[in-house]
Short mmCIF file of C-alpha atoms in Angstrom, two decimals:
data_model
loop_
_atom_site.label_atom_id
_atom_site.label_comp_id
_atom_site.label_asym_id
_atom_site.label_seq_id
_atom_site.Cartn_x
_atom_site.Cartn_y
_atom_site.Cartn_z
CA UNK C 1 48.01 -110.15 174.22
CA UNK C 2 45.76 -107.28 175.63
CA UNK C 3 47.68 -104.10 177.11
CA UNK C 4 47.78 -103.92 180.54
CA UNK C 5 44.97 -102.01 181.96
CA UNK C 6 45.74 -98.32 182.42
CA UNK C 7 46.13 -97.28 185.64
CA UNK C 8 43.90 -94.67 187.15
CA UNK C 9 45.32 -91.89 188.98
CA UNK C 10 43.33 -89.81 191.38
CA UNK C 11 43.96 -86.65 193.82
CA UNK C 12 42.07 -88.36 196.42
CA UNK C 13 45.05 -89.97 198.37
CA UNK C 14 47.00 -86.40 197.81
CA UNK C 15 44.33 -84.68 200.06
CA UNK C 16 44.01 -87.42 202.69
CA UNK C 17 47.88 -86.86 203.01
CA UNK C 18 47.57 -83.36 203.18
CA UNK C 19 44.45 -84.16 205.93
CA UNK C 20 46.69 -86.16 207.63
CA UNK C 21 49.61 -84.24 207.78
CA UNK C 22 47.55 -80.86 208.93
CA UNK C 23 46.63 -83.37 212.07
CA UNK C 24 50.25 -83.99 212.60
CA UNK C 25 51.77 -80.84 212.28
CA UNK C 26 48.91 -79.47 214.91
CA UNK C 27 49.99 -81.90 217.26
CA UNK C 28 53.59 -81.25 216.61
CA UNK C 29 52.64 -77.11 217.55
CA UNK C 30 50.42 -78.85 220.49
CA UNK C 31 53.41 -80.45 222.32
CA UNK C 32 55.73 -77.74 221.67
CA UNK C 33 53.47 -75.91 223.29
CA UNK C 34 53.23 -77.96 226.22
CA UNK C 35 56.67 -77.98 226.99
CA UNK C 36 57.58 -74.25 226.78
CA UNK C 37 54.43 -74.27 229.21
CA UNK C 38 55.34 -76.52 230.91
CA UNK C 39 59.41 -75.17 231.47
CA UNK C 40 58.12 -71.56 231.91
CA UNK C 41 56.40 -72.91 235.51
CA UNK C 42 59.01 -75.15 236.44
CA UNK C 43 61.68 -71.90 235.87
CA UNK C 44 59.45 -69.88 237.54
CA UNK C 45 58.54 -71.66 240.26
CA UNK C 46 61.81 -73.40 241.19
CA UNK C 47 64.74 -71.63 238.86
CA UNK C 48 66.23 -72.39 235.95
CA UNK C 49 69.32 -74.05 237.16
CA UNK C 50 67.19 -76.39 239.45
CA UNK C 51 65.21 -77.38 237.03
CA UNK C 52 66.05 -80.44 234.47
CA UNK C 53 64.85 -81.33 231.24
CA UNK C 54 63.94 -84.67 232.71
CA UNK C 55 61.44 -82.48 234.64
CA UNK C 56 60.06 -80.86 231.73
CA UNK C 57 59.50 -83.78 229.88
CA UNK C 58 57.69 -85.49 232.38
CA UNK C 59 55.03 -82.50 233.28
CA UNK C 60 53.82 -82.74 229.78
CA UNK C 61 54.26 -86.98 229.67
CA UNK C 62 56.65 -87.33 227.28
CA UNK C 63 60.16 -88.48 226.83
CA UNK C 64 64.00 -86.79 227.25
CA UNK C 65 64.27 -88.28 223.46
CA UNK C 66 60.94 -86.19 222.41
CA UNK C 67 62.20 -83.17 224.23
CA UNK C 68 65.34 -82.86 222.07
CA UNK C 69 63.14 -83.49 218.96
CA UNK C 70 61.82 -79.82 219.81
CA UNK C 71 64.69 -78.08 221.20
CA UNK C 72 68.44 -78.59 221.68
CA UNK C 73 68.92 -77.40 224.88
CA UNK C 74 67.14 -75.91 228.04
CA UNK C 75 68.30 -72.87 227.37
CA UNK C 76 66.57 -73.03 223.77
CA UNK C 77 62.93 -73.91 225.50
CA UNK C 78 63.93 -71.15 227.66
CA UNK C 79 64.30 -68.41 225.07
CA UNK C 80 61.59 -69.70 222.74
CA UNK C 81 58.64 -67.09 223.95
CA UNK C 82 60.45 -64.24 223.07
CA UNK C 83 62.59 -66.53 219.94
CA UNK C 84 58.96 -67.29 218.36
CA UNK C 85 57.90 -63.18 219.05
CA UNK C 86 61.33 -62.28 217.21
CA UNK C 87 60.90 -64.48 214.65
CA UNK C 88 57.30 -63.30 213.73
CA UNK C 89 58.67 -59.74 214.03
CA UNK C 90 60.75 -60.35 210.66
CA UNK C 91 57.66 -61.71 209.23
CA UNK C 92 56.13 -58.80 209.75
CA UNK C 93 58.84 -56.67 209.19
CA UNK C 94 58.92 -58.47 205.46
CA UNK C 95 55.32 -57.11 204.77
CA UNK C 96 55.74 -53.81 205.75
CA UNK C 97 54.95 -51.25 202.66
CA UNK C 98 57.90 -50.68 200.22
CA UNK C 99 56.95 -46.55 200.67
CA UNK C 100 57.66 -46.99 204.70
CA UNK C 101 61.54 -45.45 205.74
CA UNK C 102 63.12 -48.47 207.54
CA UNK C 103 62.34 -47.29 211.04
CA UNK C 104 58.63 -46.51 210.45
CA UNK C 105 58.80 -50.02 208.72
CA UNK C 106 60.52 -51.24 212.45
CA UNK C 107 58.21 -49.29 214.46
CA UNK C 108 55.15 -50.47 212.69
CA UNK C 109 56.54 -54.72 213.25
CA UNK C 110 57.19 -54.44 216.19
CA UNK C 111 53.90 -53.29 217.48
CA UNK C 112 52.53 -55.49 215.58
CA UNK C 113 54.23 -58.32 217.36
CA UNK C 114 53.34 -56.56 220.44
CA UNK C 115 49.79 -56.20 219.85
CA UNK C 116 50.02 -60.18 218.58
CA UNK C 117 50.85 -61.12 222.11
CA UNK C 118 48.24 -59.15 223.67
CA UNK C 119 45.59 -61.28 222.10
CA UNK C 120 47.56 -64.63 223.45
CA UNK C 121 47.51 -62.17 227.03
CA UNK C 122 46.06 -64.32 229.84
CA UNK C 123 46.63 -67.78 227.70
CA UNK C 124 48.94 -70.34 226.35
CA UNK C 125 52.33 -69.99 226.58
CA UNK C 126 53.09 -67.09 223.93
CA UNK C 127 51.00 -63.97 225.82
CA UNK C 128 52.22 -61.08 226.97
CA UNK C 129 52.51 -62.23 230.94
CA UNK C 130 54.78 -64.65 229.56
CA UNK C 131 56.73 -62.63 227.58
CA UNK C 132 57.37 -60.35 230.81
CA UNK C 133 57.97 -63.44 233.42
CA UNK C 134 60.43 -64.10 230.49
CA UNK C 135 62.54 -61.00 230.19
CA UNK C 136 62.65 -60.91 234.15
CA UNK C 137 64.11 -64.43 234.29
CA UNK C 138 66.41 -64.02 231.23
CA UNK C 139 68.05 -60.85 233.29
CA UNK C 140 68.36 -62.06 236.46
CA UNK C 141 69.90 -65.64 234.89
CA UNK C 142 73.80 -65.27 233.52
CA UNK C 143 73.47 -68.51 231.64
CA UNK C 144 69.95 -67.01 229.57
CA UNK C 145 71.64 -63.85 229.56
CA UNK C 146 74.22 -65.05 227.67
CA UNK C 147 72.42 -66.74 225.38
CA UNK C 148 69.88 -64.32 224.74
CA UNK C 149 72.83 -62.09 223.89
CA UNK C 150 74.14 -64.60 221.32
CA UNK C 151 70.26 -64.51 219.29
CA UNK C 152 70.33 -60.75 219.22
CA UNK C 153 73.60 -60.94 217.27
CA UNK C 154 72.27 -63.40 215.33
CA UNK C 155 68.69 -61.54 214.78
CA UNK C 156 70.47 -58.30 213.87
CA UNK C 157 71.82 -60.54 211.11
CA UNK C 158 68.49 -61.43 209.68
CA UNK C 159 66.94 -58.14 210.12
CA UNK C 160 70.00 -56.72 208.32
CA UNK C 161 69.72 -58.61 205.15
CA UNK C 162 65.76 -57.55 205.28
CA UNK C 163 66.35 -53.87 205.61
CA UNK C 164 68.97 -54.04 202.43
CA UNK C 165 66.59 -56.27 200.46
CA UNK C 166 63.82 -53.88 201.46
CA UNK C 167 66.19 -50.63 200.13
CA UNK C 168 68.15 -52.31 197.31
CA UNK C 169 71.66 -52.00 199.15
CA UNK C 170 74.36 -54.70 199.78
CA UNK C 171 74.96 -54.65 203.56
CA UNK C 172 78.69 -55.65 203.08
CA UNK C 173 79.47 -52.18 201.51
CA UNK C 174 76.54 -49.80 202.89
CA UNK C 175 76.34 -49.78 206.89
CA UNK C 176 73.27 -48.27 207.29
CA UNK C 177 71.17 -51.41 207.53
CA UNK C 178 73.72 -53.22 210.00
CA UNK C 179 73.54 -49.73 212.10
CA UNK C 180 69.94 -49.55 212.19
CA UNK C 181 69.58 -53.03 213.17
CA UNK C 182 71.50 -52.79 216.22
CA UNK C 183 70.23 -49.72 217.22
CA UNK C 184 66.88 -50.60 216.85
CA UNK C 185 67.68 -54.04 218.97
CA UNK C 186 68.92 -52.09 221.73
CA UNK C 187 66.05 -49.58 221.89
CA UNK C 188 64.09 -52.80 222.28
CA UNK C 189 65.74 -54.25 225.00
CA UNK C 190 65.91 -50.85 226.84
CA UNK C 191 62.52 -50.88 226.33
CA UNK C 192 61.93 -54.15 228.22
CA UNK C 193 63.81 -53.59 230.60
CA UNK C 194 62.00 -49.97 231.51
CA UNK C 195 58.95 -52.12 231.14
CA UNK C 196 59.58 -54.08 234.04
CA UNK C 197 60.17 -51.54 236.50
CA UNK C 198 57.48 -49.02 235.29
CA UNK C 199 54.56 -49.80 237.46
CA UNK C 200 52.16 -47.83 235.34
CA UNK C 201 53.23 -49.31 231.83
CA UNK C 202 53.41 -52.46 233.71
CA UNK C 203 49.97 -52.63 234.57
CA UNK C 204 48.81 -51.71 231.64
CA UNK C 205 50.22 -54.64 229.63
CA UNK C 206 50.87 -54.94 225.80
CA UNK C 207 49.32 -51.45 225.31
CA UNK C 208 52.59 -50.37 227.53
CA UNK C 209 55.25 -51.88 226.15
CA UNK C 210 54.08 -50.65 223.22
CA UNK C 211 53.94 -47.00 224.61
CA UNK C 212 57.45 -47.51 225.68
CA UNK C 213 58.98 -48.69 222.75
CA UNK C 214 58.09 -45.64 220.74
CA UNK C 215 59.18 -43.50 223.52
CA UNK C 216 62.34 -44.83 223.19
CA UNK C 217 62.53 -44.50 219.60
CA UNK C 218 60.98 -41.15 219.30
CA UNK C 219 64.66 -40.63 221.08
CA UNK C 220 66.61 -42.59 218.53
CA UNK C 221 67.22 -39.84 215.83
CA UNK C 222 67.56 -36.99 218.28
CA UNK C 223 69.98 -38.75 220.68
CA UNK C 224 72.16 -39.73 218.21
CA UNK C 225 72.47 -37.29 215.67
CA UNK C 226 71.89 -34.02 217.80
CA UNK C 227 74.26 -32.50 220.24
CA UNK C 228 74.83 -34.18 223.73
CA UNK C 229 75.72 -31.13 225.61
CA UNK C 230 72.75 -28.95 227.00
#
């Protein structure tokens, strides 16, 4: 009896998956899209509370079941603006040069991220405009407050273990990544919040927070190291 014929084995159904996946992770990012659009207006123009995920789903034509398939909560759609901008912050904070001290390698991410959402300024739903709309609503909203709060902690975390991977220490014995993490997190949120009532940096968008952010830590050493009494 003859051997069954030997099966040939190309790459050609490999790449159409790959093709075909590409396609379906863009329109994964697509709708995700949508709906933090589409929740930023509806927060904006009616409040958060007001405002139901049943709403949400429907501006952008989908379902309550898709929804959760992107986010767990309203609060989550909320917070994901400034959630995706902290996220690619570590990113960048990951490729920062070895040779860079741990601030100047902080300092250097985060206007990065900054300058990131300048480019988005103006359109979609990760620009700078939102970014600021954002940080006014999550203040004057307990319920975003609160869980804004709770990321920080949990960003300080991650930014922790990349500051000790970046230096070679174990966080659990040396403090000085934990410290500067926190620090740096407030400075941050100071920063936003000057931001927002500073007509002039304001106005002049990314370029401002940015101006404000190394104001602020310009006065990170000094402030806490030096003497408080003039």
């Amino acid at each position: 009896m003859a051997p069954p014929p030997t099966t040939v084995r190309t790459e050609q159904p490999a790449a159409a998956d790959c093709r075909v996946l590409g396609l379906r992770e863009r329109k994964k990012q697509r709708t995700r899209d949508a709906l933090v659009a589409a929740a930023h207006a509806l927060f904006l123009g009616q409040g958060f509370a007001r405002t139901t995920v049943d709403e949400i789903a429907a501006r952008v034509d989908v379902s309550q079941r898709t929804f959760f398939r992107y986010f767990g909560s309203k609060e989550e759609v909320a917070l994901a603006v400034l959630a995706d901008a902290e996220d690619h912050f570590v990113d960048c904070l990951r490729r920062r040069p070895p040779e860079e001290t741990p601030l100047e390698a902080m300092r250097a991410a985060i206007t990065e991220t900054w300058d990131g959402l300048g480019r988005d300024a103006g359109t979609g739903p990760h620009g700078v405009q939102a970014a600021l709309e954002l940080i006014d609503l999550i203040e004057s909203t307990p319920v975003l407050l609160a869980a804004h709060l709770r990321r920080t902690i949990e960003q300080e975390g991650v930014v922790t273990a990349v500051l000790a991977d970046r230096e070679g220490l174990d966080p659990r014995t040396d403090l000085r990544p934990r410290v500067l993490a926190a620090a740096f997190g407030a400075v941050v949120r100071v920063s936003h919040l000057s931001w927002t009532s500073d007509t002039a940096a304001h106005a002049a968008g990314p370029s401002g927070m940015i101006a404000t952010i190394e104001r602020h830590c310009d006065q990170l050493g000094p402030a806490l190291a030096g003497s408080w009494r003039g």
